[in-house]
Each structure stands twice: as C-alpha cells, then as structure tokens.
Amino acid sequence: MARAPVNLPPEEVAAVRSWVLHEDAEVLALNKPAGLSSQGGRIRAHTLDDLLWAFMRSNGKRPELVHRLDRDTSGVILAAKTKPMAGFLGKALQARRVRKTYLALVGGGAPAPRQGDIRTALRREEIGREAYMRACPDGHPDAQASHSRYRTLAANEEAAVVELEPLTGRMHQLRVHLASIGRPILGDVRYGGPLTASGGAVPRLMLHAAAITYPLPEGGTRSVQAPPPDDFEAVRAALGLR
C-alpha cells in the first residue's frame, strides 16, 4: 500500500532542501544532520524518510532512501528518485559496490597499529526495547562476519581522527569495531565512548559519513562528499587535531 504524503511546514521543507549535496533525475544525496532518524523509530517525530515528501513530484511519488545512517551520525545519505534506480542501488549495496567513507573522533589516542583492518564478528543482542551489537568469536551461533578498514589521520595522547570504510554493512559496525580495539568513538554512550574531551562536553556521537561513491547504470561512478558539521569540527579543534 502506498504511503500517504506527510504535510510538512514550510520551514521543514526549506531545511531539508538546504541539505541537498547532489541531485539529478535519478538520485538525491543529502547531508543528514545528527539527531535525525533515517526511518521510523519509537520517537514520534519526523524522520528523514518523512522529510523526503519535500521532494514529491506532481505524480505523487517521492525519493526513497536506499540505506540508513544512525540517528546521531551526520553526513551523506542517498535516496533514489525512480524505482529502477532504487533497485540498481540496492543490488550495488548488496554486492559491495558502494564505497562509504566516515570520519570519527575516538578516545585514547591513535589506534595501534595506526591503520589496518578489523574483522571481528558481531552479533545482535536485545536488551529490553533496545538493540545492541556485540563483538563475538567467529564460531558463535549468531556471529555475523564483519569487516572495517581504518587509518589514523591525526592523533595526540587524548584522542584521534580516524577515517573509516565499512566493507560490510552491520548495524553499529564501525562503533563496535572501534570499541573492540579500545578506541571508542567520542560521545558514544551505548558503546563506552568518552563524554568529555579537553575538559568540555562532547555533544553527540562523533561519527560523520564524509563521502560515498556509487556506480552508475550507464557505467562509471559518482562520488559525493559531505563536509563535517560545526559540532564535529568544534570538538576536533578543542582537541588540537586539525
């Protein structure tokens, strides 16, 4: 059943349109702010999925998200404007032909080694109404093979800026993988991240989807970048990690 359009106030339409990083006849790329859920959750507030009604066409159709970002993660996210493109990008994601690059601020200084791969398996755990991912041995009955690549861009004794590439798409994968090597992301309450940095409060999870590269049906690829938001840059500057 088709979903009924969401009536959005003009200020929300203007906001979501201001997040556009790239738009063509088939794809919409947005710079999602932190604190906004990609799709429906328990919080009764508009999600990014709802806000896509700001791009509704005259035939009543609107773009559809093809992947998700955690609520407190900022950065680039893709929506398909046509059903064929939604199917094409869905298959590309499954085939790992979409490359995603993230930036994270982590506690504890530079990872050791400063760059490498994390191949720790993950399993899902439900605690009450909350879902968590846990590192686990490969032989665990619920183990999901997981692979992330990282490299350190800047570091001091307190923290580091780490560039990340998830090579699988597990829930909370980058967050749990970094915590598993003793470098949890700043502000990550769920997985043990520090809540202060250089004497100041960390406002949220310091994880940003900085770039995405996806294939095109006619061949080749397109890359879209999202600059880190002000709160991310402020924490990085406070840590002296420019």
Short mmCIF file of N, CA and C in Angstrom, two decimals, residues 96 118-126 131-148 167-174 176-177 180 191:
data_model
loop_
_atom_site.label_atom_id
_atom_site.label_comp_id
_atom_site.label_asym_id
_atom_site.label_seq_id
_atom_site.Cartn_x
_atom_site.Cartn_y
_atom_site.Cartn_z
N ARG A 96 28.43 -4.87 -2.57
CA ARG A 96 29.54 -4.08 -2.01
C ARG A 96 30.24 -3.24 -3.06
N ILE A 118 39.81 -4.40 10.70
CA ILE A 118 39.17 -5.07 11.84
C ILE A 118 38.18 -6.06 11.25
N ARG A 119 38.35 -7.32 11.58
CA ARG A 119 37.50 -8.38 11.03
C ARG A 119 36.75 -9.12 12.14
N THR A 120 36.47 -8.42 13.23
CA THR A 120 35.78 -9.04 14.36
C THR A 120 34.31 -9.29 14.02
N ALA A 121 33.85 -10.51 14.24
CA ALA A 121 32.43 -10.84 14.00
C ALA A 121 31.55 -10.12 15.03
N LEU A 122 30.31 -9.87 14.65
CA LEU A 122 29.35 -9.18 15.52
C LEU A 122 28.09 -10.02 15.65
N ARG A 123 27.41 -9.85 16.77
CA ARG A 123 26.11 -10.50 16.98
C ARG A 123 25.16 -9.47 17.56
N ARG A 124 23.89 -9.64 17.27
CA ARG A 124 22.86 -8.73 17.75
C ARG A 124 22.35 -9.21 19.11
N GLU A 125 22.11 -8.26 20.00
CA GLU A 125 21.59 -8.58 21.33
C GLU A 125 20.47 -7.59 21.67
N GLU A 126 19.35 -8.11 22.12
CA GLU A 126 18.21 -7.27 22.51
C GLU A 126 18.21 -7.13 24.03
N ALA A 131 18.34 -2.48 20.85
CA ALA A 131 19.17 -3.46 20.16
C ALA A 131 20.63 -2.99 20.21
N TYR A 132 21.51 -3.91 20.53
CA TYR A 132 22.94 -3.66 20.59
C TYR A 132 23.64 -4.67 19.67
N MET A 133 24.84 -4.31 19.26
CA MET A 133 25.72 -5.26 18.59
C MET A 133 26.90 -5.54 19.50
N ARG A 134 27.33 -6.79 19.53
CA ARG A 134 28.42 -7.20 20.40
C ARG A 134 29.49 -7.91 19.57
N ALA A 135 30.75 -7.65 19.87
CA ALA A 135 31.84 -8.42 19.28
C ALA A 135 31.76 -9.85 19.80
N CYS A 136 32.05 -10.81 18.94
CA CYS A 136 31.95 -12.21 19.35
C CYS A 136 32.90 -13.06 18.52
N PRO A 137 33.20 -14.28 18.99
CA PRO A 137 34.05 -15.17 18.19
C PRO A 137 33.35 -15.57 16.88
N ASP A 138 34.14 -15.89 15.89
CA ASP A 138 33.59 -16.31 14.60
C ASP A 138 32.67 -17.51 14.73
N GLY A 139 32.96 -18.38 15.71
CA GLY A 139 32.18 -19.60 15.86
C GLY A 139 30.89 -19.45 16.63
N HIS A 140 30.57 -18.25 17.11
CA HIS A 140 29.32 -18.04 17.84
C HIS A 140 28.14 -18.32 16.91
N PRO A 141 27.07 -18.96 17.41
CA PRO A 141 25.95 -19.30 16.51
C PRO A 141 25.26 -18.10 15.87
N ASP A 142 25.38 -16.92 16.49
CA ASP A 142 24.75 -15.73 15.92
C ASP A 142 25.75 -14.79 15.25
N ALA A 143 26.97 -15.26 15.07
CA ALA A 143 28.03 -14.39 14.53
C ALA A 143 27.72 -13.94 13.10
N GLN A 144 27.93 -12.65 12.85
CA GLN A 144 27.83 -12.08 11.51
C GLN A 144 29.22 -11.58 11.12
N ALA A 145 29.77 -12.13 10.04
CA ALA A 145 31.09 -11.70 9.60
C ALA A 145 31.08 -10.20 9.33
N SER A 146 32.08 -9.48 9.82
CA SER A 146 32.11 -8.02 9.73
C SER A 146 33.54 -7.56 9.45
N HIS A 147 33.67 -6.56 8.60
CA HIS A 147 34.99 -6.12 8.16
C HIS A 147 34.98 -4.60 8.00
N SER A 148 35.88 -3.94 8.71
CA SER A 148 36.06 -2.49 8.61
C SER A 148 37.53 -2.19 8.37
N LEU A 167 33.38 -2.38 5.12
CA LEU A 167 33.34 -3.27 3.97
C LEU A 167 32.19 -4.27 4.07
N THR A 168 31.54 -4.31 5.21
CA THR A 168 30.25 -4.99 5.38
C THR A 168 29.30 -3.97 5.98
N GLY A 169 28.02 -4.31 6.08
CA GLY A 169 27.03 -3.31 6.49
C GLY A 169 26.24 -3.70 7.73
N ARG A 170 26.93 -4.10 8.78
CA ARG A 170 26.22 -4.48 10.02
C ARG A 170 25.79 -3.24 10.80
N MET A 171 24.71 -3.37 11.55
CA MET A 171 24.25 -2.30 12.42
C MET A 171 25.36 -1.92 13.41
N HIS A 172 25.61 -0.63 13.56
CA HIS A 172 26.57 -0.09 14.52
C HIS A 172 27.98 -0.65 14.31
N GLN A 173 28.27 -1.14 13.11
CA GLN A 173 29.53 -1.85 12.88
C GLN A 173 30.76 -1.04 13.25
N LEU A 174 30.87 0.19 12.73
CA LEU A 174 32.06 0.99 12.99
C LEU A 174 32.19 1.31 14.47
N VAL A 176 31.12 -0.45 17.11
CA VAL A 176 31.53 -1.62 17.89
C VAL A 176 32.95 -2.04 17.54
N HIS A 177 33.31 -1.96 16.27
CA HIS A 177 34.67 -2.32 15.89
C HIS A 177 35.70 -1.41 16.55
N SER A 180 36.01 -2.25 20.10
CA SER A 180 36.65 -3.55 20.31
C SER A 180 38.17 -3.46 20.30
N TYR A 191 28.31 2.47 23.51
CA TYR A 191 29.46 1.57 23.42
C TYR A 191 30.70 2.10 24.13
#
